[in-house]
Each structure stands twice: as structure tokens, then as C-alpha cells.
XYZ file of C-alpha atoms in Angstrom:
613
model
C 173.308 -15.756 122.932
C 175.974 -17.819 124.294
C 179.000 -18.780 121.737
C 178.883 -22.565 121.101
C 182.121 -24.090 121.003
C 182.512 -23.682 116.763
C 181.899 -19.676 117.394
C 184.806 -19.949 120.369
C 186.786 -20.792 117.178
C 185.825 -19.234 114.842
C 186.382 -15.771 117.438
C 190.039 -16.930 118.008
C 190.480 -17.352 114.502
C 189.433 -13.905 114.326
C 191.858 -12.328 116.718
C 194.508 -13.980 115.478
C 194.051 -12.491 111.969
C 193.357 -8.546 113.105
C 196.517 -8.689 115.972
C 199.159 -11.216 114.235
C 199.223 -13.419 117.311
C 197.230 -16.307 119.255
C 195.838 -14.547 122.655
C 198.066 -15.664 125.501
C 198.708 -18.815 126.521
C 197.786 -19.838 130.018
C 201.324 -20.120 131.707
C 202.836 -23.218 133.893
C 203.476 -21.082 137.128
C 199.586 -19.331 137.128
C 198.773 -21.287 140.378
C 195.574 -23.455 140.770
C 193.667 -21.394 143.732
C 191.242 -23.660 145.755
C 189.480 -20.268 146.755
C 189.382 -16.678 145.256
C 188.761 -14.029 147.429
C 187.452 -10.141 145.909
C 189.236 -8.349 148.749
C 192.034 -9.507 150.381
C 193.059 -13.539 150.743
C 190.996 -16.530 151.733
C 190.617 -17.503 154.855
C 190.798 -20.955 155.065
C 193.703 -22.587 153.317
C 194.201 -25.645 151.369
C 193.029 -29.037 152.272
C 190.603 -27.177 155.126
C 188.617 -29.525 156.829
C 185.183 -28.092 157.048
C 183.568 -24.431 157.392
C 183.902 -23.080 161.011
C 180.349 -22.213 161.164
C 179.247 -25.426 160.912
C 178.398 -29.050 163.034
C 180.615 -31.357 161.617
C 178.762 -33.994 163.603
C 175.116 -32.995 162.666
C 173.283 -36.286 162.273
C 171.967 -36.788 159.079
C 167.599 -37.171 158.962
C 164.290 -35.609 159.926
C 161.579 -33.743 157.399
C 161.839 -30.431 156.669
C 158.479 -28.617 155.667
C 158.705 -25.207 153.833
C 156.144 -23.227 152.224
C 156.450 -20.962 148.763
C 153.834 -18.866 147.387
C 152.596 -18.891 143.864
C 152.965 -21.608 141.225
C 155.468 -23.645 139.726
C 155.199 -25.633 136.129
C 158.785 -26.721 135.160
C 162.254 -27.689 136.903
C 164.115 -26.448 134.304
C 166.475 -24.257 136.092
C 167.936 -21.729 133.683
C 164.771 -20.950 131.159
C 163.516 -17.470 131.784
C 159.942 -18.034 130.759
C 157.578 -20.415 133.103
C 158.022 -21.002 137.293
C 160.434 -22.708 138.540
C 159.579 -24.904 141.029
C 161.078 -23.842 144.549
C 164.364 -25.021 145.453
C 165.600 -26.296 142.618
C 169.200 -25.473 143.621
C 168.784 -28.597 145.735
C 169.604 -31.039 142.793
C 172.514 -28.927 141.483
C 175.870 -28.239 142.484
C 177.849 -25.046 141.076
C 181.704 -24.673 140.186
C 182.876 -22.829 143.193
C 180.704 -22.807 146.744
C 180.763 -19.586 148.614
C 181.755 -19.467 152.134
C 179.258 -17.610 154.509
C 181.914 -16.125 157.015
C 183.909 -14.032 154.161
C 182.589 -11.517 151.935
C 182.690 -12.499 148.370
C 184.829 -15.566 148.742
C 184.192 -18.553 147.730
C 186.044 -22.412 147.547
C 186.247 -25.418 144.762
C 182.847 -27.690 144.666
C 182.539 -29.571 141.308
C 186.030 -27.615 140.579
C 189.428 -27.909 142.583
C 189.815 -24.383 141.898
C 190.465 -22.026 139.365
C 193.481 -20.614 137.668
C 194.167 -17.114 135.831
C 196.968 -14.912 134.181
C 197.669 -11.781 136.192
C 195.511 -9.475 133.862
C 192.924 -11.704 134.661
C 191.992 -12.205 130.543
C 190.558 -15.691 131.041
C 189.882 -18.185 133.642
C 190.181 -21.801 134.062
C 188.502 -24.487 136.126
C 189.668 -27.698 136.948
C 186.692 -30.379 137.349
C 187.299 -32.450 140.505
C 188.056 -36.488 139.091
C 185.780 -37.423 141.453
C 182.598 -35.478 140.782
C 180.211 -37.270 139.231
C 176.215 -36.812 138.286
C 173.794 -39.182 139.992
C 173.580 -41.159 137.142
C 176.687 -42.271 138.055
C 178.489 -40.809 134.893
C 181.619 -38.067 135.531
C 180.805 -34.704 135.185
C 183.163 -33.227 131.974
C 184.093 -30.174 130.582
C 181.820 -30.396 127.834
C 178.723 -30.405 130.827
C 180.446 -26.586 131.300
C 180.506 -25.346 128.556
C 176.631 -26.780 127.341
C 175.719 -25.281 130.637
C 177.213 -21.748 130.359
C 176.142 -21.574 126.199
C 172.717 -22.584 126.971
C 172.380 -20.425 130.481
C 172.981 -17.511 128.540
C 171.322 -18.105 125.417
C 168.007 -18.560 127.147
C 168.425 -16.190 130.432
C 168.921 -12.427 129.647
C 169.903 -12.061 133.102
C 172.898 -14.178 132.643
C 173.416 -13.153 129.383
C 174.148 -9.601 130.879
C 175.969 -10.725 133.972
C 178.080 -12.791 131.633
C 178.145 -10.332 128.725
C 182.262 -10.416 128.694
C 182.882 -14.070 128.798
C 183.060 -14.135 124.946
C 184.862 -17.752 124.654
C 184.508 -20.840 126.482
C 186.364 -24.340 125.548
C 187.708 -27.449 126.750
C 191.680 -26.669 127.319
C 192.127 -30.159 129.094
C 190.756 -33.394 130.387
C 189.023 -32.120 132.835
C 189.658 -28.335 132.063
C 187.226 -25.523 131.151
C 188.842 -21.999 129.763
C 186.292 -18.909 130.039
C 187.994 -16.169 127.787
C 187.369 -12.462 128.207
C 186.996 -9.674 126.240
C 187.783 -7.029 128.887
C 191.152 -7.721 131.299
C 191.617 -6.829 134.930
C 188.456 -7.825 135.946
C 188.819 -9.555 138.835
C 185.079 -10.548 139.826
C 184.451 -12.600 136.500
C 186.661 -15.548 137.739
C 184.678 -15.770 141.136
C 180.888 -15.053 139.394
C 182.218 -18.018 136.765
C 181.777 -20.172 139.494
C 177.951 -19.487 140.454
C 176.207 -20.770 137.896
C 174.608 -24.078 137.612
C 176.229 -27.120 136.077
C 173.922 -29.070 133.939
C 174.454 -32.715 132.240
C 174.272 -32.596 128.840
C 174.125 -36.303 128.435
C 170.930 -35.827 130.094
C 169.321 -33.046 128.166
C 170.188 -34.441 124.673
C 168.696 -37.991 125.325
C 165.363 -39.302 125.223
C 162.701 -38.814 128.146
C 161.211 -41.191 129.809
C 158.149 -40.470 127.329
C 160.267 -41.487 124.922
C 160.557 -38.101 123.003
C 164.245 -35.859 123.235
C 164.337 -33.893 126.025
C 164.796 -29.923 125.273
C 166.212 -27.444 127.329
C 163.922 -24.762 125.193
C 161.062 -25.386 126.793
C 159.733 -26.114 130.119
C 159.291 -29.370 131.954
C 157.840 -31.577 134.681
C 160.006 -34.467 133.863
C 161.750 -34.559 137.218
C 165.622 -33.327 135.857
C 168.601 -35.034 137.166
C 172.141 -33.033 138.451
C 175.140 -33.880 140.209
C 173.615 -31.835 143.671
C 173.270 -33.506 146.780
C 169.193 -33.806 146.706
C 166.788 -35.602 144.310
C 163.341 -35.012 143.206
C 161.387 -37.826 144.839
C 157.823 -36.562 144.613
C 155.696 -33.456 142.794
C 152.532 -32.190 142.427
C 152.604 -29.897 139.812
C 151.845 -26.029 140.511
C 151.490 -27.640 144.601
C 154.048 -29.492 146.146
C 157.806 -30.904 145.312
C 159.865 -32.877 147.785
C 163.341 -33.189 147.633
C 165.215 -36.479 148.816
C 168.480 -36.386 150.326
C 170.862 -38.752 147.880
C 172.730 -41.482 149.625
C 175.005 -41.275 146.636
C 175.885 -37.908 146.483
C 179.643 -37.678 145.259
C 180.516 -34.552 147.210
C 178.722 -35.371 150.630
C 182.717 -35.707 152.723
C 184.110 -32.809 150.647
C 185.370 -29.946 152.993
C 182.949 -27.191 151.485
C 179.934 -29.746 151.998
C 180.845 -31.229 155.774
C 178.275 -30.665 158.462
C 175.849 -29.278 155.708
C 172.911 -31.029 153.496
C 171.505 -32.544 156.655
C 167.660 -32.996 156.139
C 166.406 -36.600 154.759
C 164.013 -34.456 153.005
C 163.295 -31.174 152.277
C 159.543 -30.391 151.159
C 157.720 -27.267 149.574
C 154.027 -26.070 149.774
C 152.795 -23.825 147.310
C 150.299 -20.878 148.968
C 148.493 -18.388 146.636
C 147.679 -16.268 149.655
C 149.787 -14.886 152.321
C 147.479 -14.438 155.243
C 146.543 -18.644 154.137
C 150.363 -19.057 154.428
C 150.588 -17.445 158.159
C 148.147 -19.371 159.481
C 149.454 -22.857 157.567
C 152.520 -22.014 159.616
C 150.289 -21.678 162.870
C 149.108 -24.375 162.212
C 151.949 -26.663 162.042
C 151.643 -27.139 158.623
C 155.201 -26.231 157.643
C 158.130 -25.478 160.055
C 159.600 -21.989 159.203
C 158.656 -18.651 158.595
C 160.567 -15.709 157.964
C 158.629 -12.557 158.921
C 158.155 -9.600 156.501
C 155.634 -7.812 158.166
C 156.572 -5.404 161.216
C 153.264 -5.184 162.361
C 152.621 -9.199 162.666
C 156.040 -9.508 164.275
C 155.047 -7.266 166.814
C 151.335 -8.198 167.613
C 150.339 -11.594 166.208
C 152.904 -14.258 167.612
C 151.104 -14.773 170.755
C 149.260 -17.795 169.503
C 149.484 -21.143 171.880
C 152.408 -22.650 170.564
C 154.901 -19.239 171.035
C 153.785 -18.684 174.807
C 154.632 -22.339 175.472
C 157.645 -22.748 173.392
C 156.837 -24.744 170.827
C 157.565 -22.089 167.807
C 160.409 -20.145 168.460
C 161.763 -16.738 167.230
C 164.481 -15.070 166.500
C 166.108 -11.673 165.015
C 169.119 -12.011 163.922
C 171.134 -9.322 162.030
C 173.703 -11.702 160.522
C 172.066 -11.350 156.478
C 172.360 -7.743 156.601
C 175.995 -7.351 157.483
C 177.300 -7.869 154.511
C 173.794 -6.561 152.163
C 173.213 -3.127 151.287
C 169.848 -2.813 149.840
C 167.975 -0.289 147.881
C 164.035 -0.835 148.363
C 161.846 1.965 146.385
C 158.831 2.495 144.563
C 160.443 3.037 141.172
C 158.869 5.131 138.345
C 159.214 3.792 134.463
C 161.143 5.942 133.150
C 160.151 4.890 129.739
C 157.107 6.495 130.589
C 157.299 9.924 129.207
C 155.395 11.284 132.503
C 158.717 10.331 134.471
C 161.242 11.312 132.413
C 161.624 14.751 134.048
C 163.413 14.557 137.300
C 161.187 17.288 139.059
C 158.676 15.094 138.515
C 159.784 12.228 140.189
C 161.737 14.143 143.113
C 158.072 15.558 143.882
C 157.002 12.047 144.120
C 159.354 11.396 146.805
C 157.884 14.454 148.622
C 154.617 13.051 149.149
C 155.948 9.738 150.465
C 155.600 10.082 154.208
C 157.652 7.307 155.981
C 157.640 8.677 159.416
C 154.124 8.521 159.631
C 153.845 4.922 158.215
C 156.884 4.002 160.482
C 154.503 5.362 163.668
C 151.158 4.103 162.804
C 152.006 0.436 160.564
C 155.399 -0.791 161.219
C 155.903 -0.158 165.287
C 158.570 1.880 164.558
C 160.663 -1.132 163.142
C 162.070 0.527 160.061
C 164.552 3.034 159.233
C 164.239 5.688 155.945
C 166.339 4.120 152.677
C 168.796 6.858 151.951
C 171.402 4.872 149.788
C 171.407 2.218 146.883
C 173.952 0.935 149.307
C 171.959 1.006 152.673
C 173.281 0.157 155.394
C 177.310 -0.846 154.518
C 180.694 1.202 154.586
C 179.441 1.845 150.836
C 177.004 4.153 150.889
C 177.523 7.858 150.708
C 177.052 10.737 153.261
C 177.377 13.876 153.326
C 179.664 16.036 150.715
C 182.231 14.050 148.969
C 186.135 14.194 149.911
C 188.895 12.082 149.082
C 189.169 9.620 146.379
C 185.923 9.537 146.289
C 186.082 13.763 144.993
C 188.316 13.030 142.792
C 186.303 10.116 140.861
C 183.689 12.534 140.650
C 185.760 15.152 139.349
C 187.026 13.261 136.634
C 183.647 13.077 135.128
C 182.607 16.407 136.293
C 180.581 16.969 133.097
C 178.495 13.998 133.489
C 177.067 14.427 136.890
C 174.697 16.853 138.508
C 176.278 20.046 140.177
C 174.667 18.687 143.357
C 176.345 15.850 143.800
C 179.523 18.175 144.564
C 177.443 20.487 146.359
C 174.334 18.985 148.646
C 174.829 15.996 150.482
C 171.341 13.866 149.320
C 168.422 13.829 152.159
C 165.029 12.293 152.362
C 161.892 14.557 152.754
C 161.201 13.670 156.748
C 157.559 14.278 157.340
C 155.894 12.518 160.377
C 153.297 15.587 161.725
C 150.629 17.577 159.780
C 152.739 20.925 159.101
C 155.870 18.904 157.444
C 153.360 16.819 155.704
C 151.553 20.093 154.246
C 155.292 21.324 153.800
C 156.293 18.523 151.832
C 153.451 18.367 149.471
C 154.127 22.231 148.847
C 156.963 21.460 148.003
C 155.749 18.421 145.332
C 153.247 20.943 144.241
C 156.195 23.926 143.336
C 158.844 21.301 141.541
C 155.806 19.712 139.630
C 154.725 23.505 138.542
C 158.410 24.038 137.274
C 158.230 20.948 135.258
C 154.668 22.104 133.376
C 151.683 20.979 135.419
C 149.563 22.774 137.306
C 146.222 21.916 139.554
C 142.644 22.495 137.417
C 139.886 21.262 139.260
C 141.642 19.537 141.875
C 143.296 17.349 139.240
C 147.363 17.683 138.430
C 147.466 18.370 134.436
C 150.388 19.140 132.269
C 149.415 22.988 131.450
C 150.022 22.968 127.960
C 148.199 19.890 126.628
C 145.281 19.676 129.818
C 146.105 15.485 130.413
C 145.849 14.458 134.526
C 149.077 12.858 135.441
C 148.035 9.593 136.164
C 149.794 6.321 136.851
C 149.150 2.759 138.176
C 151.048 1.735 141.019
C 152.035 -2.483 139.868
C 152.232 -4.884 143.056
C 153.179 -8.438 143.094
C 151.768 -8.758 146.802
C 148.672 -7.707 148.613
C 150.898 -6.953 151.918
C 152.153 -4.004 150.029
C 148.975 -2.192 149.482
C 149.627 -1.068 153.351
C 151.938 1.671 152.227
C 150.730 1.808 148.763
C 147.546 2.442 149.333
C 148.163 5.868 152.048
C 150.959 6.858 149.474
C 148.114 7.251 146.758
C 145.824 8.756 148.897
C 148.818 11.559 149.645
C 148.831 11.913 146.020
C 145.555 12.218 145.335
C 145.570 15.821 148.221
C 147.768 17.456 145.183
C 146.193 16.246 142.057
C 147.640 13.092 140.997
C 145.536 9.813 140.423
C 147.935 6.760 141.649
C 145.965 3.396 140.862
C 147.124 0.645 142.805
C 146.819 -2.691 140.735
C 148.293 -6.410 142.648
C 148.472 -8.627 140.266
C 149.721 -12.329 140.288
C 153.445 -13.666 140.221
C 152.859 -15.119 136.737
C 151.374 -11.584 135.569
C 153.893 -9.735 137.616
C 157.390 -11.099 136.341
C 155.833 -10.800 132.703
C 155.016 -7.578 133.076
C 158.371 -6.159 135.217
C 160.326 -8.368 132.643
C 158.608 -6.538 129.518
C 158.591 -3.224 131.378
C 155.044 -2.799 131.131
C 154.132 -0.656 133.776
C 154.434 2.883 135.141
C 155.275 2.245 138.780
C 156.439 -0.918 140.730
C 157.781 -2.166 143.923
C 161.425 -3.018 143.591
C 164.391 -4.895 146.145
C 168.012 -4.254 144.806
C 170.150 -6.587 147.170
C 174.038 -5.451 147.015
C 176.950 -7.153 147.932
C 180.408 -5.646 149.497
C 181.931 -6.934 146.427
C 179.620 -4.957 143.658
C 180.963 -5.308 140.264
C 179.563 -6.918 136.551
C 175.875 -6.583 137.902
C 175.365 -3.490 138.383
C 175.118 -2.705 134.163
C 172.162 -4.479 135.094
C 170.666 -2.794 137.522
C 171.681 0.955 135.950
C 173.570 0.832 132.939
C 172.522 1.992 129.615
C 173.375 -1.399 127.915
C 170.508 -2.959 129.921
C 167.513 -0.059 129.287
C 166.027 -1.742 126.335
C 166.797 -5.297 127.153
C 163.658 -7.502 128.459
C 164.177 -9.170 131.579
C 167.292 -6.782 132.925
C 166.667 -5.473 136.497
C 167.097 -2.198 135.050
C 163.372 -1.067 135.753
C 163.737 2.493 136.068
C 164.903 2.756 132.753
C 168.171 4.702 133.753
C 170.550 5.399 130.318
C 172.922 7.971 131.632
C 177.017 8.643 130.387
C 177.845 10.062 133.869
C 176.382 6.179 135.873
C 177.296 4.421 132.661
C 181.269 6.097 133.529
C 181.138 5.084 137.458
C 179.922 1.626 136.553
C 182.962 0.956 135.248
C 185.116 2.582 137.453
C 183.736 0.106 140.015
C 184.026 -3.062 137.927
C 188.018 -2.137 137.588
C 188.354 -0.829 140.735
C 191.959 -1.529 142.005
C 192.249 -2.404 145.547
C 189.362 -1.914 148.360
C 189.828 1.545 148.962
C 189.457 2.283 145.215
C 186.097 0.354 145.515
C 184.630 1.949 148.409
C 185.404 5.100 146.893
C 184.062 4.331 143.425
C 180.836 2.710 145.061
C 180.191 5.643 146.680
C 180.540 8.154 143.630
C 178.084 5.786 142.060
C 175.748 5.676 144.661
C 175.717 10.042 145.030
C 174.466 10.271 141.455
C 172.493 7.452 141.704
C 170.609 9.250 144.267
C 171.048 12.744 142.603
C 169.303 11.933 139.977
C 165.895 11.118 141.771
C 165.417 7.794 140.256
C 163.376 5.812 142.792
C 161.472 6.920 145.890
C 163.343 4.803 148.805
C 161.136 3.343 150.933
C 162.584 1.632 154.085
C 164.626 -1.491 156.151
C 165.391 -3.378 158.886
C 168.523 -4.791 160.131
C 167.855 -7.902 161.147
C 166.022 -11.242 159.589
C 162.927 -12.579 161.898
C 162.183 -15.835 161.566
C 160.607 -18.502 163.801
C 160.262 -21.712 163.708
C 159.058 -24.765 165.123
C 160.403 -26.883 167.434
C 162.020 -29.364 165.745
C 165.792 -28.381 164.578
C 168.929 -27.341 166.011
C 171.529 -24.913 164.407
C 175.065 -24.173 165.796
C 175.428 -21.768 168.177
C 177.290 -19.655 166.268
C 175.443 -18.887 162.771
C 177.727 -17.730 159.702
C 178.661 -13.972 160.063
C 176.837 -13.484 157.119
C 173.815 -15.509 156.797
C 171.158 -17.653 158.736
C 172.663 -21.029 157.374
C 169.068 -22.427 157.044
C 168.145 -24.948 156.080
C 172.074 -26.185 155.093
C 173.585 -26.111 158.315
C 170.973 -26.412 160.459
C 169.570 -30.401 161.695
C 167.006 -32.370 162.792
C 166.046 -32.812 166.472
C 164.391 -36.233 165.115
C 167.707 -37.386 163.519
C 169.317 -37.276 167.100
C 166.987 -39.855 168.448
């Protein structure tokens, strides 16, 4: 739970009594920075007139039609329980805005920027005097601080990623102090500015029921922020459309020019993907970005490709600054799992090279790093600073680490296929099962090793599917179960289930989050991203070293000490990735001709056709 602004006091009162002095001060020559960078400086300096990447000239106007699958039934955009209705970032704006040409940099939005000491033991944001929400009314400190208290106290996920902001108050007219409990951190004063500012004005008044509103529960009331879009029309679980607000306050601000172009901005809800395709066929909604290989390669030959009127593209700018890990993960929590031999012989009977031939065209390359496809992922044996991390915890990692560099099984033809499950077959007989009557039991106590397989999506059962079926040739009954998104994010949140499909997304920048993805502090807490249930001393040790990493190289090298045990230790079996997005799209918009370095842009930077008329 979030401290409320008595408990900030009541915690300085504290430290003042057990150390004999008032934590520091903030000083008059700690400089107000209208950007933070993670590596290096900013690029754009003060008083910057607009992004490069964008069209400061892109005519305001035109419809945009977007489709979502599942549900939604509230906009309250911080409670963990119920769905959020798509694109509910729309209505609110966020302390800092990131810029899409840097890595992990971002620039002053509701705040003029941000100001620290040099052991980075708090942070503080300026409001802008101008920044209002669309009420009309200013947006104040005290919107802050309700915002961060209540993000945390009803989001584990932010609890977590916030877990050492353990103060936050109002140290001005328009100033917000976060205090920490850790120093040097340099990543909390930039992730400070990412989450969602909320008016409390709003949330303790009356509805227009007539009942107080509560930021507990869900809600369809449509909720008001200080963003430069409006909800102008719902139907619940179906369809939201977002209206453009002539009134926005930061519509001329530098980190806002040539963006927010769309009059409106409208989302379908679809319950079935193959529906969804052919809605976009159809010209029911104007953009699609492609997940499946096999449809990208064979099924956009419909009438309106071959004569121009959807178009596509591939375009590798999302992944240039993303490493990802995607895996089939095993529940550790599950006693079945918790022997590495186990799951390493699980990875043995995943044959990608086939799948790669015979479903995906040959569009995918083998995941072989929690890191994929950045300068932070490990190869081969480690040297360098890199050695020497892993040296200082020498006792807490696997031998291997220091002596094999980590490799995928490659399969692809019938003899390395029969090779591989030998293999699967000899590390699961090491870790006490053995085949009776065709059926993989643990030898002392006769029960099959069975599992189900959880799915959020039916596109999935493509590899899922063959990948039980490889089980099943050495004894192991995989049950594939797809359930609902509803069902699914209960379930994945509660950890209730023995295998599941999982994306980690990584930045350049990695830092606070990744306690949530692998450290021990997140194994038993419902709702982290922690789903393979890792609690080790030797990750828990490299976690930090990369969250108070000094300088880039010290990163890199920490990142990739992290990501060799990581792998070591057989937690997931990596699946695969492309490098570039595919998306078409019909028609009807323009984009600059030179997208951000590190994203698509769409829909913010991209405009209209219509609105040029």
C-alpha cells in the first residue's frame, strides 16, 4: 500500500528519531532538468521546439477506427481487477513524456522537469502553472500524490515497480517530493514520471448518479483527466470513442507539437481473431498489426492490397531498442518443475526449426536471450567486467555459466528430432521418472507427469498443439487449455496454472522492474510478472547489481551476467521473434517519412488524409 501523506510523516518523524537528523534538504543549486536521460545527456535542449520525428504542420481531423479484442467494463485506469477499456491513456497525461528517438529519455509534460540531489535520495517535480484538467481546474500537487498513493495501493504491479518510493509530499506550490529508501538509483526519477496523473477533485465528489465516486471499484461513468482526448461515446464491453478536446491545455507544448492529430479515435471490441482479420478486410477498422507469419505471407492478397487501397509495411524501428524474452514458461510452484532437469528436457522436445519451416515461412529466429536481440544479451563464455560480476558471486551461480556458453536444442530433421528427445528422455531419468507403459512416471511414487499447457489465444495452439504432440512420443501428457482474457489474467495473476505463454519486453535501460519479472521479493506476490516462480540469491544478487549499475558499460556488463544465469538455470523454454513490426493499413493516413528510431509513432504522429481536404 501506498503511504498517504500522514504516514510520509509519521516515516520522517521516524528517521529523525533513530539517526539524530532530518534527511537532507533538497539544495538551491540541484538544477531543474526539463529531461533526464538513463545513459548519457538529452538530446534536445531547453525550450526545444517540437520532436524531430514529427509533422509540425499535420492538420488536425479525420476518424480513426481501431479494433481490440476481448471485453472492457470500467475506465478506471489504475484498479487491477476488471478490463479496462482500450486506450484509456488517451484522457490522461503523465509527469514526464518520453521521447521516441532516445533510449530511456524522456521530457516535462504536466511537469517542467524534475530536480534531484546527486545521490539521487529523492526526486522532485515541478507542475507546469499552466496545466490544467478539462474541468478547467489546475492540476496540484495534491492530484500527485492521491494518484501515486492510490496507484499503488490498488496495483501490485506498481506497488513493486514503486516499492522504494517510501515518501511522497507536497514541498511547494506546485511541487511534489518522491523520497527514497535506497540512493543512487538513477532510474526511479525517470519511472516517477510514467505514471498516470489522476484528479482527485474528481474522484472524491459525487457522480453524476448522485452517489461518491470510488476509485475502489470499477466504473462506466465516463472519468475525466487533464489528457488531450475525451470520452464522447461507449458501449459497454463493445465500443468507446475518444474525442479530440479543443481545450486541451498542453496541445502547443513542445513534447505535444505535431502529435494528437485524429478528431477521433474509436475502438471495436472482437472476441475472435479470425472475426477481427476479416473486420479489417472488410474496412471495418483501419489498422492491423500482423502477428501471424503465416497470414503475412499468404493471406494479404485480397482486392483492396493488389490495388492499393490497404497498404503494408515492415518496419524494424520497435525492435531496436526491445529485447524480448518469449517462452513457454513452467510454474515453478508446481512441484513437477521445480527440478531443473526437468524443465531443460522440456526445452529438448521443443522443435523450432521444424515449426519455423512448415508454419511461420521461415520468418522467425530461435529466442536465445532474456535480452534478444540488443547489445545486452550474452554470448558465448563470459570475459571482462562482465567475469568479474560473476565472480563476485561465484557461489550463487551455476558452474556453467563460467564454463558453457548457453545453446538451444536445434532440431529441424527426423534424426536431431529423435536425438533431442533422447536426450529429454536421459535428463528426465536422472531427475526420477522413467517410461511404464508408454507413459512418463516419477519411479518412486508411479504418478504420469502431466501438465496443462494455459493459452490466452487460439492462434497459439499452432505451436502448442505439435509441442504436445512431441511430448506425448516420450511419455508426457501436455493438455492444451485457451481460455478467455477475463479467465486468463485471473488465473496468470493468481498463478494458477502449470504452463503458460509469456512476452517479457526489455528496455536498453533495465532497472527497478526486473524484481518483478525474477526476483524473489515478487514469487509469492499476486499479480507480479514473476510467473516462473524464480526465488534465487545468485538472480536476486545481479538484480541489483543492474539497478546500481554505474555508467553504461557497468550496465551492459551487469545485464549480461543476469541474463547467463537467467538462462542457466533452464527457467523457460524460448520460443521465437521477428525483427520487424508488420502492419497495414488502409488508405486513409499519412505519417512522416521518417518514423521515430524507436517506434511506429501510430496513431500520435501519424494524420488524416481527410483532414488535408
Amino acid at each position: 500500500m501506498g503511504l498517504s501523506r500522514a504516514q510520509a510523516g509519521l516515516f520522517l518523524a521516524f528517521f529523525l528519531i533513530i539517526t539524530g537528523h532530518a534527511p537532507a534538504a533538497l539544495s538551491a543549486d540541484e538544477p531543474l532538468r526539463h529531461g533526464v536521460a538513463l545513459s548519457g545527456d538529452v538530446k534536445y535542449p531547453a525550450g526545444f521546439a517540437h520532436f524531430d520525428y514529427v509533422n509540425p504542420a499535420a492538420p488536425k481531423g479525420g476518424e480513426l477506427k481501431l479494433a481490440a479484442t476481448g471485453t472492457f467494463d470500467t475506465f478506471n485506469p489504475i484498479l487491477e481487477k476488471g478490463e479496462a477499456a482500450p486506450g484509456l491513456n488517451l484522457v490522461f497525461d503523465t509527469l514526464m513524456k518520453d521521447a521516441d528517438d532516445e533510449i530511456s529519455t524522456s521530457y516535462g509534460l504536466l511537469a517542467e522537469g524534475v530536480s534531484y540531489p546527486e545521490d539521487v535520495s529523492s526526486a522532485t517535480f515541478r507542475l507546469r502553472a499552466e496545466a490544467k484538467w478539462a474541468d478547467g481546474k489546475s492540476v496540484t500537487p495534491e492530484d500527485v500524490i492521491f494518484s501515486f498513493e492510490k496507484s499503488k495501493e490498488l496495483n501490485p504491479l506498481y506497488m513493486s515497480y514503486y516499492r522504494h518510493v517510501v515518501a511522497v509530499e507536497k514541498t511547494g506550490e506546485r511541487d511534489v517530493t518522491f523520497r527514497f529508501d535506497e540512493k543512487n538509483n538513477h532510474e526511479l526519477p525517470m519511472i516517477l514520471g510514467q505514471f498516470q496523473i489522476l484528479p482527485k477533485h474528481w474522484w472524491e465528489a459525487n457522480g453524476a448518479d448522485g452517489k461518491p465516486r470510488d476509485i475502489n471499484r470499477t466504473t462506466l461513468e465516463p472519468v475525466m483527466g487533464s489528457g488531450p482526448f475525451r470520452i464522447a461515446e461507449f458501449k459497454a464491453g463493445a465500443t468507446v470513442r475518444y474525442e479530440l478536446r479543443d481545450d486541451y491545455w498542453g496541445k502547443d507544448l513542445n513534447v505535444n507539437v505535431g502529435q494528437n492529430n485524429f478528431r477521433s479515435i474509436g475502438y471495436t471490441m472482437f472476441g475472435d481473431l479470425d472475426v477481427q482479420v476479416e473486420a479489417f478486410r472488410s474496412g471495418n477498422f483501419d489498422y492491423w498489426m500482423e502477428t501471424k507469419a503465416a497470414r503475412w505471407a499468404t493471406a494479404y492478397d485480397f482486392p483492396a492490397v493488389k490495388d492499393g487501397r490497404v497498404k503494408r509495411e515492415e518496419l524494424p524501428n520497435p525492435f531496436r531498442a526491445t529485447g524480448v524474452m518469449q517462452a513457454l514458461v513452467p510454474n515453478m510452484r508446481r512441484e513437477q518443475f521445480k527440478d531443473q532437469r526437468v524443465r531443460e528436457a522440456l526445452n529438448y522436445a521443443f522443435d523450432f526449426e521444424e515449426m519455423n519451416r512448415t508454419v511461420f515461412y521461415g520468418a522467425y529466429k530461435r529466442v536465445d536471450s532474456f535480452f534478444f536481440g540488443t547489445e545486452l544479451a550474452s554470448k558465448g563464455l563470459p570475459e571482462g567486467r562482465e567475469l568479474e560480476i560473476l565472480n563476485e558471486i561465484k557461489d550463487k551461480v551455476p558452474a556453467e555459466v563460467f564454463e558453457t556458453p548457453y545453446a538451444n536444442p536445434v532440431g529441424g530433421n527426423p534424426q536431431a528430432q529423435r536425438e533431442n528427445l533422447r536426450k529429454a528422455v536421459g535428463l528426465l531419468k536422472e531427475a526420477g521418472y522413467e517410461i511404464r507403459g508408454g507413459r512418463m512416471v516419477n519411479a518412486k511414487t508411479g504418478a504420469p507427469l502431466i501438465f496443462e499447457i494455459l493459452l490466452s489465444n487460439p492462434m497459439l495452439e499452432v505451436v502448442a498443439v505439435p509441442y504436445g504432440e512431441a511430448l506425448r512420443k516420450i511419455g508426457i501428457e501436455a493438455r492444451v487449455r485457451t481460455v478467455d482474457d477475463s479467465q486468463y489474467a485471473n488465473r496468470t495473476r493468481s498463478f494458477d496454472y502449470d504452463m503458460t505463454w509469456i512476452v517479457w519486453a526489455q528496455t536498453l535501460n533495465p532497472g527497478n522492474e526486473q524484481r518483478d519479472f525474477w526476483g524473489s521479493t515478487s514469487v509469492d506476490r499476486p499479480g507480479s510478472r514473476n510467473y516462473a516462480g524464480i526465488a534465487d540469491p545468485g538472480v536476486d544478487a545481479l538484480i541489483d547489481k543492474v539497478i546500481f549499475a554505474k555508467g553504461r558499460d557497468e550496465l551492459v556488463a551487469a545485464t549480461k551476467a543476469l541474463d547467463r544465469v537467467l538462462l542457466a538455470h533452464d527457467y523457460v523454454v524460448p520460443l521465437y521473434y521477428g525483427s520487424t513490426a508488420r502492419i497495414a493499413y488502409w488508405d486513409k493516413f499519412e505519417h512522416p517519412a521518417e518514423l521515430p528510431t524507436y517506434a511506429i509513432g501510430f496513431p500520435t504522429v501519424w494524420w488524416s488524409k481527410a483532414a488535408t481536404k
